[in-house]
Coordinates of C-alpha atoms and ligand atoms in Angstrom, one line a residue:
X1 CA 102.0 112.9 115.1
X2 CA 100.5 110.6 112.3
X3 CA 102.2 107.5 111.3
X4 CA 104.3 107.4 107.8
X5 CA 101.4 104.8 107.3
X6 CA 98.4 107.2 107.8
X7 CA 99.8 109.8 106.1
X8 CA 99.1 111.2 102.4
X9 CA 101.9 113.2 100.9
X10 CA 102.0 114.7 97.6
X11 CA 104.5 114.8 95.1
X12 CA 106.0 118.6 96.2
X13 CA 107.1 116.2 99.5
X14 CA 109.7 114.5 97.5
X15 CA 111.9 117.9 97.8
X16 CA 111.4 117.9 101.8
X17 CA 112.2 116.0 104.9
X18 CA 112.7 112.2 104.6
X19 CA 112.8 112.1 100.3
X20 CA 115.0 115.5 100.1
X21 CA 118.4 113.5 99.9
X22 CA 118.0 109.7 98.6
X23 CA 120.5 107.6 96.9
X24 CA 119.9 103.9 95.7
X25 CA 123.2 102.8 97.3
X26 CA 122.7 104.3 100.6
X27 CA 119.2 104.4 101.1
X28 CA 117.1 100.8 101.9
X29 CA 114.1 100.6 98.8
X30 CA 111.1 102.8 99.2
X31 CA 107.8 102.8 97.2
X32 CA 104.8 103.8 96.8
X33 CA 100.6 104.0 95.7
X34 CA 99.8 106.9 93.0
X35 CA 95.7 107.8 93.1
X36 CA 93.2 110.1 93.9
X37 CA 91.6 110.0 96.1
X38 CA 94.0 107.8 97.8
X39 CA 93.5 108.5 102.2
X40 CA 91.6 105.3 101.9
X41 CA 94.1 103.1 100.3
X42 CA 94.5 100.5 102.6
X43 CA 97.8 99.4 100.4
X44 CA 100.3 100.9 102.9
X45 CA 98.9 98.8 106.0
X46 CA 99.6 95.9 104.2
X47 CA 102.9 96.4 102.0
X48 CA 104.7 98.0 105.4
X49 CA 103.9 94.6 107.4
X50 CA 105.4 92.4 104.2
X51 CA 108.4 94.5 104.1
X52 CA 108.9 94.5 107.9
X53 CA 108.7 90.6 107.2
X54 CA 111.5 90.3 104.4
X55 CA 113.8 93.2 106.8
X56 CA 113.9 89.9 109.5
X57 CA 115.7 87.9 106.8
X58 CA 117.4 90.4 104.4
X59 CA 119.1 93.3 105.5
X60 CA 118.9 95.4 102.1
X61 CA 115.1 96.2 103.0
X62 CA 115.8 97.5 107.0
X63 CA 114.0 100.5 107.4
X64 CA 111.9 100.1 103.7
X65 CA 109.1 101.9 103.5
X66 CA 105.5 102.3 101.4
X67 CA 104.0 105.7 101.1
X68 CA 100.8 107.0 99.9
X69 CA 101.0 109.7 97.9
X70 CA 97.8 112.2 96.3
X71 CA 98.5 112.7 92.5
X72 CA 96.3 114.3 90.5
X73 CA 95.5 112.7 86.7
X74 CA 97.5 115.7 85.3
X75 CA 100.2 115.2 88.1
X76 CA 100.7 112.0 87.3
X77 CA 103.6 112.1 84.0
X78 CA 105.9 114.8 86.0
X79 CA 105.6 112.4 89.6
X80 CA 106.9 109.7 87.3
X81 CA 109.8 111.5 86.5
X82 CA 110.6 112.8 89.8
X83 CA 110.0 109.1 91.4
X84 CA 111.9 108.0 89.1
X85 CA 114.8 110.5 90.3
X86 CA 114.4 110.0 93.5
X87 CA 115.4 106.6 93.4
X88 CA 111.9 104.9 94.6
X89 CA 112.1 101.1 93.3
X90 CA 108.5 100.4 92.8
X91 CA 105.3 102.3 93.0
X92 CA 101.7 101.1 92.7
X93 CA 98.9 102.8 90.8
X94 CA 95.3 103.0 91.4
X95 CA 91.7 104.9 91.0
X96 CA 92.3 106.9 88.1
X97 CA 96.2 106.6 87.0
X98 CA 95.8 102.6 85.7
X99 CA 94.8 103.5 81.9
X100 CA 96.6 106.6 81.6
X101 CA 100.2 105.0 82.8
X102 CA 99.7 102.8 79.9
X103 CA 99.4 105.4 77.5
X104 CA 102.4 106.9 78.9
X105 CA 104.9 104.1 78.9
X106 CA 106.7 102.3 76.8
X107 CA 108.0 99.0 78.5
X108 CA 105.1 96.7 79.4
X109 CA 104.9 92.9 80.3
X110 CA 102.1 91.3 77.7
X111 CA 99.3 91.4 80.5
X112 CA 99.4 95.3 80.9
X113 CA 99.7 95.8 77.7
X114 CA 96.9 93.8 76.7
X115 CA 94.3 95.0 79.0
X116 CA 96.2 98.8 78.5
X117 CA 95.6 99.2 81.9
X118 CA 98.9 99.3 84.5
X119 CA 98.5 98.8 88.5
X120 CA 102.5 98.2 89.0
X121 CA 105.9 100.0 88.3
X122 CA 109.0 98.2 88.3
X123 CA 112.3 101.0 88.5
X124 CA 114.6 99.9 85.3
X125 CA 117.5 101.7 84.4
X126 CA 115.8 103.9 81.9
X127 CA 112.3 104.5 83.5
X128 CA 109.4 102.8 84.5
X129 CA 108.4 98.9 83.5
X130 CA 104.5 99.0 83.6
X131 CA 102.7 95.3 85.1
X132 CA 99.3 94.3 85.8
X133 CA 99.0 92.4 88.7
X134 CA 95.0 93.1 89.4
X135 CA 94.2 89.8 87.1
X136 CA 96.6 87.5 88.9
X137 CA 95.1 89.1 92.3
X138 CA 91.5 88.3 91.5
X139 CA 92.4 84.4 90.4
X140 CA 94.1 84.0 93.6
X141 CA 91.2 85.5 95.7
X142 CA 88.7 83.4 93.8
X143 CA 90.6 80.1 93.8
X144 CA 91.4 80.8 97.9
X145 CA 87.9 82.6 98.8
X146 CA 85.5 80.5 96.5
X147 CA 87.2 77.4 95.7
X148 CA 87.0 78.0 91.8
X149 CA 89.0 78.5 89.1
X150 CA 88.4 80.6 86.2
X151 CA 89.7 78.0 83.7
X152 CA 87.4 76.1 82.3
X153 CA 84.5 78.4 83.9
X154 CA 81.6 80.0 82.4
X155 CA 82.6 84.1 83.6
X156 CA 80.6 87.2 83.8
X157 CA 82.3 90.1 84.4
X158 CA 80.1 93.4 85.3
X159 CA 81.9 96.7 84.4
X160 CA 84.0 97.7 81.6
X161 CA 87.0 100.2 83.7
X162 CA 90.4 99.6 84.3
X163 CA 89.9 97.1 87.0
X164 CA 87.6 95.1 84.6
X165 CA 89.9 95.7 81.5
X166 CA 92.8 94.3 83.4
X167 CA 90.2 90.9 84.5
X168 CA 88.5 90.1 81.5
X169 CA 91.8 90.3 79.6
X170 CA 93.3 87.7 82.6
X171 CA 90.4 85.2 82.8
X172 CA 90.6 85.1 78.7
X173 CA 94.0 84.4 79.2
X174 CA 93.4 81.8 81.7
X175 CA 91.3 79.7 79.2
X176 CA 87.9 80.2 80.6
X177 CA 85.1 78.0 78.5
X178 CA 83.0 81.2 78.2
X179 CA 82.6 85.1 79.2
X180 CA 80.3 87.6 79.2
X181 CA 80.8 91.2 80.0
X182 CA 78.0 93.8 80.9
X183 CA 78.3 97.2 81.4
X184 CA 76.5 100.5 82.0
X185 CA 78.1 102.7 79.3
X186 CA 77.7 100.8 75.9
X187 CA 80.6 102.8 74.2
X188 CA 82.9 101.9 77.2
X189 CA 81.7 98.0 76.7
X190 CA 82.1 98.0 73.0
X191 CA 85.8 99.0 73.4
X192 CA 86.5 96.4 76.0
X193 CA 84.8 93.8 73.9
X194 CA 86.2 94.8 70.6
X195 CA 89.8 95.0 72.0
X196 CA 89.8 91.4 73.6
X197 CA 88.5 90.0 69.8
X198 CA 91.6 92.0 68.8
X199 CA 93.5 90.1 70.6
X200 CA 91.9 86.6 69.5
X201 CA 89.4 86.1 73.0
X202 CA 85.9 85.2 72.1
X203 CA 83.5 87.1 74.7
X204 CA 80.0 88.8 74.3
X205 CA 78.5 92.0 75.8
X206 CA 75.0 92.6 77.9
X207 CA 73.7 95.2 79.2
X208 CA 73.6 95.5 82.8
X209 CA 69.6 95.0 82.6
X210 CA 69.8 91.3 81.1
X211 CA 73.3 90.1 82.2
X212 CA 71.4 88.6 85.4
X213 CA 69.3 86.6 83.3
X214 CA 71.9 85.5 81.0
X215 CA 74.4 83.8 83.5
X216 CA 74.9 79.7 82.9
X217 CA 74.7 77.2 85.7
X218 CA 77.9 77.3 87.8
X219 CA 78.9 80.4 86.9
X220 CA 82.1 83.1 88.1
X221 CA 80.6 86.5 88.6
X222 CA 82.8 89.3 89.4
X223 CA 81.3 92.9 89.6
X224 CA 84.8 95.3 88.7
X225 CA 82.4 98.6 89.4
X226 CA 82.7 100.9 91.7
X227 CA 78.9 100.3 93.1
X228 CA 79.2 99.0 96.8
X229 CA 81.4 101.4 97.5
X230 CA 79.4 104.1 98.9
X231 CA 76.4 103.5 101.8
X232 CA 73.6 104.8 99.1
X233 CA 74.7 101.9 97.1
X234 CA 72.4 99.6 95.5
X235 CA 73.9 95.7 95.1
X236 CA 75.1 95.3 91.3
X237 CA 72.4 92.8 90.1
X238 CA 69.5 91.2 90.9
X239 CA 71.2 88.1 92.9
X240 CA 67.6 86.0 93.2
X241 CA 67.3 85.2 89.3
X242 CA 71.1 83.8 89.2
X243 CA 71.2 80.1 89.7
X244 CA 72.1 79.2 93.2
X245 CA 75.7 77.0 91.8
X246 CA 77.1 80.9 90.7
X247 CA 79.9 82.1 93.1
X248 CA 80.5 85.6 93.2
X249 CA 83.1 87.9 93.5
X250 CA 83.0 91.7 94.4
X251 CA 86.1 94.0 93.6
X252 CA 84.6 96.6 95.9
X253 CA 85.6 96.1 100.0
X254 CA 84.5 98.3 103.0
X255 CA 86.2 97.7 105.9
X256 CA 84.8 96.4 109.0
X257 CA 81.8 95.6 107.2
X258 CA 80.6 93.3 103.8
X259 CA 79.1 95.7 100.7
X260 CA 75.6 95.5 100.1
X261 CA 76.3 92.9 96.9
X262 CA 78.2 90.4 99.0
X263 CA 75.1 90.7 101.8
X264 CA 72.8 90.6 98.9
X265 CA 74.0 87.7 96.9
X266 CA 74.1 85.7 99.7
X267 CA 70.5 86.2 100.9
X268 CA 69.8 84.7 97.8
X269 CA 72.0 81.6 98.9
X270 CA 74.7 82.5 96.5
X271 CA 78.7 81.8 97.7
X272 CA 80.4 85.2 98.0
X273 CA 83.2 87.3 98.7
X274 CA 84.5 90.8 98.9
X275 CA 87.5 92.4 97.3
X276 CA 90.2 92.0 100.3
X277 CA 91.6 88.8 99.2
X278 CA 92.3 90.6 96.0
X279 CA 94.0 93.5 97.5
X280 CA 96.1 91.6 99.2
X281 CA 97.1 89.3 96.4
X282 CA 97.9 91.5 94.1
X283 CA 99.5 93.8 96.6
X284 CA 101.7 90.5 97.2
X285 CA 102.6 90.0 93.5
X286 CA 103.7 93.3 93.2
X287 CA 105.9 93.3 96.1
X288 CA 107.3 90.4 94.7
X289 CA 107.9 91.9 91.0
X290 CA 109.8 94.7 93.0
X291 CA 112.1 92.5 95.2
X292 CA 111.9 89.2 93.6
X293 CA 110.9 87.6 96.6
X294 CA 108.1 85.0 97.5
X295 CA 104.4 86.7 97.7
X296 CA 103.1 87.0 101.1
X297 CA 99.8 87.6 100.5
X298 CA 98.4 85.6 103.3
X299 CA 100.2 87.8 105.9
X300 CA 99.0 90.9 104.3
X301 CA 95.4 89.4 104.3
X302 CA 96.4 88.6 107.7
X303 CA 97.5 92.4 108.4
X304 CA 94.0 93.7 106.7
X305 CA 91.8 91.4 108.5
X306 CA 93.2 92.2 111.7
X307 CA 93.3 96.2 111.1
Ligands
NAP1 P1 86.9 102.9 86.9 O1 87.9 102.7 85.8 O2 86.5 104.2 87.3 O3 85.5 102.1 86.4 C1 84.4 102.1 87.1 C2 83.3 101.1 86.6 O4 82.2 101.1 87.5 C3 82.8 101.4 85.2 O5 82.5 100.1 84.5 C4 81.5 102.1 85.5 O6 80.6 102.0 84.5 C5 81.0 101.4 86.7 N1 80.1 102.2 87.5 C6 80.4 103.2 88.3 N2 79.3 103.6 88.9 C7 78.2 102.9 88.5 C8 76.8 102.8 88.7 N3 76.3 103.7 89.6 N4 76.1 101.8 88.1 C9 76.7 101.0 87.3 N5 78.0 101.0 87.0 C10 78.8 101.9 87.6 O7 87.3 102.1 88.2 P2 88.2 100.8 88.3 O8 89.6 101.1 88.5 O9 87.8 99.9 87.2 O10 87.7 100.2 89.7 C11 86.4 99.6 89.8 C12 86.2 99.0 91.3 O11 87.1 97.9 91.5 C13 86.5 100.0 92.4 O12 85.5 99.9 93.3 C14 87.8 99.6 92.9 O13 87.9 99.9 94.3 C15 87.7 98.1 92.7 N6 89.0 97.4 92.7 C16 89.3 96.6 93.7 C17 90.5 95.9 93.7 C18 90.9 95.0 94.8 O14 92.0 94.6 94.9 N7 89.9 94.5 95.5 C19 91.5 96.1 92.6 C20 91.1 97.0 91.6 C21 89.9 97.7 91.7 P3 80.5 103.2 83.3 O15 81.5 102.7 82.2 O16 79.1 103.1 82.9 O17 80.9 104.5 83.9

């Protein structure tokens, strides 16, 4: 039989088996990642092994658990609700519930509701708090992986999605000297770029053509796309016109194996690294917005290296 870790359930499980009868005083915390597709998510690996961790030292999270769940973008409203009911303390979003949670709620910390894009839950006693933790995962994997920080940095950010809303939005907010933002859909940069002069952040847009040409000595360059992601995948940019002092960063991860932008980049002799760290730092914020306990991001990196 599959592993509670392995397994997808949908939100009709809630009604059956482990979920049927929960209550918040007798039952240790559950959570759980929305998305779809979700088999992939990597997310319960890691969050299980954290909360095994704080169960050694606080007995409130003995037997906790992390589930993947399959929710459909239509799903997603009514699995909120019945979540919410069911007592679960936390749940993460991803791939393609990020924007539309934040058209959906009402209480959101300034980051999320900035970048209206929302990769974390908190339970409150009238519904769901919406975070962003994908920014704060993405500094922490570049400062660790590359040795840079984004303040102060010339940035280039390559997409215009909900990963790359919730980054630009963070890296603006982190006081970077400069950043550009290049995407393949004009209409779906425009809105990016217009929304963060809303807020008061000077950036500029490229198209996806130029942006390689157009990146300053010593740059950051994170690609938030999906490309890298599948083994027909190109890499993201021409990595040999970039000057050789750019570090880069790739959202996308594959595991066992480094994409084809991270392989790429450094054939060029550029410094960089895939989107693990990330996953694992934000995973560990989150965690840590839901219990209020230190991140442990470097034992769920640990966990995801290791798996
Ligand atoms: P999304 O909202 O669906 O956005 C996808 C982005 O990729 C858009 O900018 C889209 O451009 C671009 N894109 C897709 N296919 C492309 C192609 N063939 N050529 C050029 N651009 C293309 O997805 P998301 O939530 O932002 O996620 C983006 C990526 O980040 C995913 O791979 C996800 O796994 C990764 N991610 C990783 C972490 C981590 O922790 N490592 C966290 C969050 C996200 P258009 O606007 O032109 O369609």
């Amino acid at each position: 039989m599959r592993s509670f870790m392995e397994k997808v359930f949908s939100a009709d499980d809630l009604n059956r088996g482990i979920f049927s009868a929960r209550s918040a005083d007798t039952n240790p915390p559950y959570f759980a990642v929305l998305g779809k597709p979700i088999s992939h998510s990597q997310s319960p690996l890691m969050q299980n092994a954290a909360l095994e961790e704080i169960a050694k030292s606080d007995v409130r999270y003995k037997g906790s658990r992390y589930f993947a769940f399959e929710v459909s973008p239509e799903g997603l409203s009514d699995s909120l609700d019945k979540f919410w009911n069911k007592n679960f303390a936390g749940i993460n979003l991803t791939i393609p519930h990020k924007e539309i949670a934040a058209k959906l709620l009402s209480d959101m910390e300034d980051g999320a509701r900035l970048a209206r894009a929302c990769n974390t839950l908190l339970r409150t006693s009238d519904g769901w708090k919406g975070f962003n933790t994908d920014g704060f995962g993405l500094e922490e994997a570049v400062r660790s992986s590359l040795g840079r920080d984004f303040k102060g940095s010339d940035v280039v950010v390559i997409g215009a999605g909900g990963a790359a809303r919730g980054a630009a939005f963070h890296i603006a907010s982190c006081g970077c000297k400069s950043l550009l933002i290049a995407n393949r859909t004009q209409e779906r940069l425009d809105r990016l770029v217009s929304d963060l002069k809303n807020s008061g952040f000077e950036c500029y847009a490229a198209s996806l053509a130029d942006c390689g040409k157009l990146v300053p000595e010593n740059s950051i360059v994170v690609n938030a796309t999906s490309v890298g992601l599948r083994d027909s995948d190109s890499a993201v940019l021409d990595f040999s016109v970039l000057p050789k002092s750019t570090v880069f960063f790739d959202m996308p991860y594959r595991k066992g194996c480094e994409t084809v932008s991270v392989l790429s980049a450094r054939a060029a002799g550029i410094l960089a690294c895939s989107g693990l760290p990330m996953l694992a730092w934000q995973g560990a914020k989150s965690l840590s917005i839901w219990t209020g306990k230190p991140m442990l991001g470097e034992l769920m990196l640990k966990t995801l290296n290791e798996s």
